[in-house]
Tab-separated table of C-alpha atoms in Angstrom:
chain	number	residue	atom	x	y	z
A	14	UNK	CA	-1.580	16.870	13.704
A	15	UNK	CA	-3.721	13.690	12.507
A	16	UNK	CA	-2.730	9.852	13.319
A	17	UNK	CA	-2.524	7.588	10.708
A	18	UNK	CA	-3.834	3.956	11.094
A	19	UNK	CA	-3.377	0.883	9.328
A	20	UNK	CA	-5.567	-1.782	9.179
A	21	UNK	CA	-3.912	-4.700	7.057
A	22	UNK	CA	-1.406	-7.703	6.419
A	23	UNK	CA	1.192	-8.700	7.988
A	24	UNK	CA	3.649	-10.767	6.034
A	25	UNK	CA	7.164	-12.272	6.209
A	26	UNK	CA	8.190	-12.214	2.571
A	27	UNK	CA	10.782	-14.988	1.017
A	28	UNK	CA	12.611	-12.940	-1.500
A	29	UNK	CA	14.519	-15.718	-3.817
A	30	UNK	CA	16.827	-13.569	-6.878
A	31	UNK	CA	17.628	-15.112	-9.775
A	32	UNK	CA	18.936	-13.547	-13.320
A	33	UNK	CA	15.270	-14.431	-15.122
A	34	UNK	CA	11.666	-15.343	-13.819
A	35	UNK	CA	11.342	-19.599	-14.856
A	36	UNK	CA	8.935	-20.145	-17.284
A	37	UNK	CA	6.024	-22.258	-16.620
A	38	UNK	CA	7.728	-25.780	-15.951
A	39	UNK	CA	11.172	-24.267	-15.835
A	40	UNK	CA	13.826	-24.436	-13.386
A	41	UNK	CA	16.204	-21.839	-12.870
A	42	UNK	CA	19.228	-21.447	-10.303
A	43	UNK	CA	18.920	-18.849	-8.150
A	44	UNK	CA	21.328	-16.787	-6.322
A	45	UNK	CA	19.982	-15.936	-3.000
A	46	UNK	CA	17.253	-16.092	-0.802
A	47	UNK	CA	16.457	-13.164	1.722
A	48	UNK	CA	13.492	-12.599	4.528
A	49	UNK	CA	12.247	-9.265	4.723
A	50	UNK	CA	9.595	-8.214	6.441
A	51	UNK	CA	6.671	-7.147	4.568
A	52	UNK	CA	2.549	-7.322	4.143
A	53	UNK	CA	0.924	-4.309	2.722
A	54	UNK	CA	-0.599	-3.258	5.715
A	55	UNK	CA	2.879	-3.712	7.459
A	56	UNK	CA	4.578	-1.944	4.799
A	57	UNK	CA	2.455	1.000	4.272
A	58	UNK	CA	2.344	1.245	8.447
A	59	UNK	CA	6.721	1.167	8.331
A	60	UNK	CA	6.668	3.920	5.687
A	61	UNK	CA	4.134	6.180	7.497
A	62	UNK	CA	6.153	5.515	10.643
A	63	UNK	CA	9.442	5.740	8.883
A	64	UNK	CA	8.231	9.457	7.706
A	65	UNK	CA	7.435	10.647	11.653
A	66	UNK	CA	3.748	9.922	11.734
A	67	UNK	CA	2.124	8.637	14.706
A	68	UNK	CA	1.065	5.090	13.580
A	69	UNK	CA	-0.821	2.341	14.642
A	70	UNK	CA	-1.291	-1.296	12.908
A	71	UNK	CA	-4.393	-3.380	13.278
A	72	UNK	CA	-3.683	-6.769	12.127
A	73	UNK	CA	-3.090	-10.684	13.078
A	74	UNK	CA	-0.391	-12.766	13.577
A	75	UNK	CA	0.547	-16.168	14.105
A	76	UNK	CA	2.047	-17.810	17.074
A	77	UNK	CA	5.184	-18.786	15.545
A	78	UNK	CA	9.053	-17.416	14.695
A	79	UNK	CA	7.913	-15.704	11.566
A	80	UNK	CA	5.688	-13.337	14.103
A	81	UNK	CA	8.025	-13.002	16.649
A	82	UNK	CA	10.575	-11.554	14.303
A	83	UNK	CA	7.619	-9.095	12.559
A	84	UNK	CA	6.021	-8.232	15.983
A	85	UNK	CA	9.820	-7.007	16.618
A	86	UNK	CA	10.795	-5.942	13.631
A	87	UNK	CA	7.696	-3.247	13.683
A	88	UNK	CA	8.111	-2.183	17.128
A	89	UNK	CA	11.468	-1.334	16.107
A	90	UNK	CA	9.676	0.952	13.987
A	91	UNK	CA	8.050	2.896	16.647
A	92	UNK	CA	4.664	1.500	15.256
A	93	UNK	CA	2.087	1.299	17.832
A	94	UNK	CA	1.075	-2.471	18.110
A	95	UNK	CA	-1.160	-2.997	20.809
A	96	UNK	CA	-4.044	-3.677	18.085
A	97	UNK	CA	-1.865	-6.208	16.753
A	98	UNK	CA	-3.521	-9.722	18.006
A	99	UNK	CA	-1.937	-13.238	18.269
A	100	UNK	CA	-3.977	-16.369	16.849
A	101	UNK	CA	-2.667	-20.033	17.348
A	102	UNK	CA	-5.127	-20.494	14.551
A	103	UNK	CA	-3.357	-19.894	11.732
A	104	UNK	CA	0.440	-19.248	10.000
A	105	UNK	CA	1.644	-15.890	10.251
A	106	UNK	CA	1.359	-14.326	6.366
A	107	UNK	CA	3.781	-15.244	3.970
A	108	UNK	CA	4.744	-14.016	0.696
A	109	UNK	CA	6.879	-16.090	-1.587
A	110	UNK	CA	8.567	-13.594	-4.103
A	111	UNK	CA	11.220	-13.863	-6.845
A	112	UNK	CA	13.176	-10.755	-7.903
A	113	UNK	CA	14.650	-10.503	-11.695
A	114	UNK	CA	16.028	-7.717	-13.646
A	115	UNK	CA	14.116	-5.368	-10.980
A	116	UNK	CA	10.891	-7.197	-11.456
A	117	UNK	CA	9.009	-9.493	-9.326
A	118	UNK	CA	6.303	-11.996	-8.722
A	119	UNK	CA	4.901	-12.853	-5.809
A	120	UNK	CA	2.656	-15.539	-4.342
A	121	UNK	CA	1.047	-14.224	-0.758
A	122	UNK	CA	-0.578	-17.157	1.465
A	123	UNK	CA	-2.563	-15.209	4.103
A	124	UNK	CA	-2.632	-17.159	6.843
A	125	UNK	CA	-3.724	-15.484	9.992
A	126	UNK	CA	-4.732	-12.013	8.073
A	127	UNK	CA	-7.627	-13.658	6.737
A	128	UNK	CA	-9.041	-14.168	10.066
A	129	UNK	CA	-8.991	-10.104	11.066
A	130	UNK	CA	-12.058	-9.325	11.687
A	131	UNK	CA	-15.073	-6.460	11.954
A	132	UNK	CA	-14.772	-6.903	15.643
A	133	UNK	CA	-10.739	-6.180	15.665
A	134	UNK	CA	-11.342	-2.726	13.845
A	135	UNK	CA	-14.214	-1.402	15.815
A	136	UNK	CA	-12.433	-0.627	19.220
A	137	UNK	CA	-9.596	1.807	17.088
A	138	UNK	CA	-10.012	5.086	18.571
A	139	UNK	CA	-10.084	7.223	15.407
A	140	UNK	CA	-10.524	11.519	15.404
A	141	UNK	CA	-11.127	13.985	13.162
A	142	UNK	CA	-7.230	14.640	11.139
A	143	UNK	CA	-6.604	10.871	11.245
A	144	UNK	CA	-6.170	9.261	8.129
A	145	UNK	CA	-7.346	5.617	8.162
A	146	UNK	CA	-5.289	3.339	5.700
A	147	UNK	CA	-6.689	-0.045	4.130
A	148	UNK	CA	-5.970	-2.622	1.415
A	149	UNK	CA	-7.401	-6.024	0.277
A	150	UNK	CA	-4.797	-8.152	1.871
A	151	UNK	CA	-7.829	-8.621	4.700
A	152	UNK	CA	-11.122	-9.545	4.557
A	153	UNK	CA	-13.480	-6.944	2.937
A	154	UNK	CA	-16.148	-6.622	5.820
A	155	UNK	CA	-13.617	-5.791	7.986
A	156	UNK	CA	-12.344	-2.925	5.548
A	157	UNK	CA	-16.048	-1.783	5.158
A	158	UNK	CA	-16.497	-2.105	9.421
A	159	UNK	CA	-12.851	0.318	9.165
A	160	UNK	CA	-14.011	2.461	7.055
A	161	UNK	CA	-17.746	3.488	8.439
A	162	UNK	CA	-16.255	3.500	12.004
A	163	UNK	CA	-13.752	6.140	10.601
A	164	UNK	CA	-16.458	8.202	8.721
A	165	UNK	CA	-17.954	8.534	11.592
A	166	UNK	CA	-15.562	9.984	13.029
A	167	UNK	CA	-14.544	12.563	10.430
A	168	UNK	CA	-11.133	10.616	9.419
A	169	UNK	CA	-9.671	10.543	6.010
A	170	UNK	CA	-10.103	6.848	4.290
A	171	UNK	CA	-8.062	5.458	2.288
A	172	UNK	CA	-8.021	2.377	0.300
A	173	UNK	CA	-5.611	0.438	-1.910
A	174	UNK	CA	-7.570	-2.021	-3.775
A	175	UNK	CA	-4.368	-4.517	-4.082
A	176	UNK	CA	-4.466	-7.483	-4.983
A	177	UNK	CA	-7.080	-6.554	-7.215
A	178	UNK	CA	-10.740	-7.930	-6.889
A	179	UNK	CA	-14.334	-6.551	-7.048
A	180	UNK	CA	-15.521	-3.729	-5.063
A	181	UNK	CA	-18.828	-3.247	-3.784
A	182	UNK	CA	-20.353	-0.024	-4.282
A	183	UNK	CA	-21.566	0.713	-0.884
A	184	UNK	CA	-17.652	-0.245	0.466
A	185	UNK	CA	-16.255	2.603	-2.714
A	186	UNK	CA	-18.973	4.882	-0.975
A	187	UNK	CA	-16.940	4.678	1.861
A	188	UNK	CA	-14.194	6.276	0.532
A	189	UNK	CA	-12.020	9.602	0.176
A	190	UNK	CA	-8.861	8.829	-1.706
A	191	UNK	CA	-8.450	5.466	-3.428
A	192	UNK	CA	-4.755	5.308	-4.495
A	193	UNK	CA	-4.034	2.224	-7.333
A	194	UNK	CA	-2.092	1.759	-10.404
A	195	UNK	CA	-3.201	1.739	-13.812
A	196	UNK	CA	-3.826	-2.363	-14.216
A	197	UNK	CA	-5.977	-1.960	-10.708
A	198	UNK	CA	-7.805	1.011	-12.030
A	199	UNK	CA	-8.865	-0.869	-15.364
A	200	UNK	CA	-9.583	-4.078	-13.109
A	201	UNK	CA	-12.220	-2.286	-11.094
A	202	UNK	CA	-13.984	-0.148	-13.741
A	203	UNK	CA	-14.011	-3.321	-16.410
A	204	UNK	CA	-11.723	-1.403	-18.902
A	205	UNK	CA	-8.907	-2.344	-20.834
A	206	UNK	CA	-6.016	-0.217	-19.894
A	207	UNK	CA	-2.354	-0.433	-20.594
A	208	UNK	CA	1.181	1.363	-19.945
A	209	UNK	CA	0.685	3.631	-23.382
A	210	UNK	CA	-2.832	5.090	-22.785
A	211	UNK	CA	-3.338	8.914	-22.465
A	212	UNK	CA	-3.548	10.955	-19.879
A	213	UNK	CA	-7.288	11.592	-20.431
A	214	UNK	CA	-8.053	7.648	-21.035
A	215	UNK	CA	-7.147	7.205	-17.461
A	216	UNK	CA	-8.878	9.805	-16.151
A	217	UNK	CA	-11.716	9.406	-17.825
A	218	UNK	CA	-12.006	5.476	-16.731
A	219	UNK	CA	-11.229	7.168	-13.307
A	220	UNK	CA	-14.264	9.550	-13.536
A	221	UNK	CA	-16.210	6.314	-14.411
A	222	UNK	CA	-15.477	5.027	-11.208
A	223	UNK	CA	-15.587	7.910	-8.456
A	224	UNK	CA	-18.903	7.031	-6.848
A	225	UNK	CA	-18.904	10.536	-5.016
A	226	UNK	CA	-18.263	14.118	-6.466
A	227	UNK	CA	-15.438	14.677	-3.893
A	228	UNK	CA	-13.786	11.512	-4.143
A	229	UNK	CA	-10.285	11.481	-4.870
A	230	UNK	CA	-8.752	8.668	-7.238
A	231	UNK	CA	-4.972	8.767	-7.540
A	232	UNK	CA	-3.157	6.385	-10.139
A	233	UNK	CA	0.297	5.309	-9.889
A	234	UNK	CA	1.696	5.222	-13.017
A	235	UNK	CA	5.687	3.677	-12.377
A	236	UNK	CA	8.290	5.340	-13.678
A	237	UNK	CA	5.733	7.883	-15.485
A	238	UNK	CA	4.668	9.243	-12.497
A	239	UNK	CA	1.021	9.621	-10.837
A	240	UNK	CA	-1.917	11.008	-12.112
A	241	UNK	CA	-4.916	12.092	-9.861
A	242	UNK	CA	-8.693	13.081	-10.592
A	243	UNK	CA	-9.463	15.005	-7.293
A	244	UNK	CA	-13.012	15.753	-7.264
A	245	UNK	CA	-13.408	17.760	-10.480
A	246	UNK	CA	-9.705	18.721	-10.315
A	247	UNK	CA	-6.813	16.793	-12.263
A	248	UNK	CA	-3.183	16.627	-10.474
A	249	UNK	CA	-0.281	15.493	-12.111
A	250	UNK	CA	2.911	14.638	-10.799
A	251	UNK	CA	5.760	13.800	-13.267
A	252	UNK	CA	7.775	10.430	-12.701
A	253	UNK	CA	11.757	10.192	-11.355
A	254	UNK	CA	14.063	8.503	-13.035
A	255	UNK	CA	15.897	5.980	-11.108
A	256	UNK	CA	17.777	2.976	-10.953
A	257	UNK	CA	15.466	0.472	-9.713
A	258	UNK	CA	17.110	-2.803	-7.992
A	259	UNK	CA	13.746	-4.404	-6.544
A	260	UNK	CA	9.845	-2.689	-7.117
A	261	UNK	CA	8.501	-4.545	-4.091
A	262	UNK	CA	6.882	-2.516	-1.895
A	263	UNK	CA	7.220	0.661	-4.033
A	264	UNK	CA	3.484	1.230	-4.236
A	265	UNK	CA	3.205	0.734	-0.213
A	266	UNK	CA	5.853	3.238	0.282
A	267	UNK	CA	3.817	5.426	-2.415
A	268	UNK	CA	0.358	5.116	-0.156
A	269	UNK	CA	2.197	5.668	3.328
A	270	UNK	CA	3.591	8.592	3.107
A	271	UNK	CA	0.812	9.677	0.975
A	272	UNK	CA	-1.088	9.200	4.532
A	273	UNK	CA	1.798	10.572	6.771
A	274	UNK	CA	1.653	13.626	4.831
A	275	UNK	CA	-2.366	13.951	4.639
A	276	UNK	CA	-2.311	13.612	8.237
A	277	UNK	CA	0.267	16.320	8.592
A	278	UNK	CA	-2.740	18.355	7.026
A	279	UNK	CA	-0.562	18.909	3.551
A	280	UNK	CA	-2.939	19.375	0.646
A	281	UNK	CA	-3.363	16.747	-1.854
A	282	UNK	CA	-1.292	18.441	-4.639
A	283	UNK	CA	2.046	18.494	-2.248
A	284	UNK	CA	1.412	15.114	-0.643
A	285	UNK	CA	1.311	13.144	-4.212
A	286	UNK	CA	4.216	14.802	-4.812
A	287	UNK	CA	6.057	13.670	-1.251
A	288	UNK	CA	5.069	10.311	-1.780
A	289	UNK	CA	6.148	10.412	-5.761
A	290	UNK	CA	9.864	11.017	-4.191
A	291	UNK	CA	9.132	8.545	-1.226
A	292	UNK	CA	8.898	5.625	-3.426
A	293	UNK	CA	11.447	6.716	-5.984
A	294	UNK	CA	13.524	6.140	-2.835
A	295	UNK	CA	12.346	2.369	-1.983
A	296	UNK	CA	12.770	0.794	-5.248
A	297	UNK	CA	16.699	1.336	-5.140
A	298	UNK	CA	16.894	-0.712	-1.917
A	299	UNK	CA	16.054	-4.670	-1.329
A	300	UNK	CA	12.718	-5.618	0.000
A	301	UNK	CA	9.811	-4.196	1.125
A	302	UNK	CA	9.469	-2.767	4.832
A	303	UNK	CA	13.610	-2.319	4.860
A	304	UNK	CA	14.023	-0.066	2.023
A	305	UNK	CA	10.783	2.562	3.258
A	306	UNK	CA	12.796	5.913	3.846
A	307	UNK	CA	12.810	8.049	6.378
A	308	UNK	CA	11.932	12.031	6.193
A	309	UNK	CA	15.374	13.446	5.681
A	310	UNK	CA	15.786	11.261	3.127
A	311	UNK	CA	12.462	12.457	0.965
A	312	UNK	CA	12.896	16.147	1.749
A	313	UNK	CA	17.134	16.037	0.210
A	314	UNK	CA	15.206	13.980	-2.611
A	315	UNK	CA	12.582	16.483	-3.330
A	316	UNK	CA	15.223	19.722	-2.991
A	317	UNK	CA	17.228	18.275	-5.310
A	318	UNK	CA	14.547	18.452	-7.947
């Protein structure tokens, strides 16, 4: 059975709830603030750990309470963190989020993940049946320096471009399964897409963007489901409905146990379909790394249809 690594943010996320999102220049009253931890490398590390992977973070944090708390907080986890450096450089990440009517926005200041580097990544002692986990909370060239030293040694990449930005070809090259929602997907192939466009609009903008045959691109689609384009193959993997109380973190949950499962060795097909029920799971729980669930959980999901 594979590993699964994670090389990515590390966050403490300020979660303020309020009954509406302010407009611009508005001032609402709120009703709570909480502290979660969180960080889309943290995250997707605490739901592949959750799920009983073997996992391992790469990733920076600051000298100060807000690391202390994650660097516990994840241990807790059973997440191996000895790639996990200190800087007195920078703040430890921070996300500033507001939760209404089960929808969110969210401001993330980087702090120290923006000084992970090349040099942090290449030491991670990657196999064949590992499954080497990404997203763009971190500098690109230390993705790309992830990614090549994991080709090389037959793992599984794979990327969530989120927050959305450009791409370069040679770092999409680089890899097997790139898992993103529908707004990410149009971002990175310059199309328009929205929440009503066809199954075969998506895939075809997804075809547009696989720059290898065998590449797999897998599309979150919410509450509709996920759609993949495996190769030549199409997958599709019908939505659960839920009640959502709070959507951070749902698409982190999604690409963790997607990993967990891949290194397992389950095929494609099956794992979409794990992670489907995994995040169907986190969004009727507060916050992001708190509300991942844990194996038992997704399996009594998943046999109850």
């Amino acid at each position: 059975m594979g590993r699964v690594f994670v090389a990515g943010s590390i966050n403490m996320d300020v979660v303020a709830t309020a009954d509406r999102h302010p407009r611009v220049g508005e001032t609402v009253a709120g009703k709570q603030v909480l502290y979660f931890p969180g960080g889309k490398g943290a995250n997707q590390a605490v739901a592949a750990a959750r799920l009983g992977a073997a996992t391992t973070l790469i990733g920076r944090l600051g000298k100060d309470s807000f690391g202390a708390e994650l660097r516990t907080f994840l241990g807790d986890q059973g997440i191996e963190l000895s790639y996990v450096q200190e800087t007195t450089d920078a703040h430890t990440g921070t996300a500033i989020i507001t939760v209404a009517d089960a929808d969110n926005t969210i401001v993330v200041i980087p702090g120290s993940n923006a000084l992970l580097s090349a040099d942090d990544v290449g030491v991670v002692p990657l196999v064949k049946g590992d499954v080497a986990v990404s997203q763009f909370e971190i500098p690109l060239p230390a993705i790309a320096a992830f990614f090549q030293r994991a080709r090389a040694a037959s793992a599984t990449t794979l990327l969530n471009p989120a927050p959305a930005q450009s791409i370069s070809g040679e770092l999409l090259a680089l890899v097997d399964i790139l898992v993103l929602n529908e707004t990410e997907l149009g971002f990175l192939a310059n199309v328009e897409l929205s929440e009503s466009d066809e199954t075969a609009r998506i895939i075809d903008v997804a075809r547009q963007l696989q720059a290898r045959e065998d590449q797999a691109i897998c599309v979150t689609l919410g509450r509709r489901g996920v759609l993949a384009l495996a190769g030549r193959e199409q997958i599709v993997v019908q939505g659960r409905a839920v009640k959502a109380v709070d959507t951070t973190g749902a698409g982190d949950c999604f690409v963790g146990a997607l990993a967990a499962q891949l290194a397992e060795g389950a095929a494609l097909r099956a794992a979409l379909a794990f992670a489907n029920a995994a995040a169907s799971i986190s969004v009727q729980r507060m916050g992001a790394g708190p509300s991942m669930p844990t194996a038992a959980e997704v399996a009594a999901v998943l046999k109850n249809g």
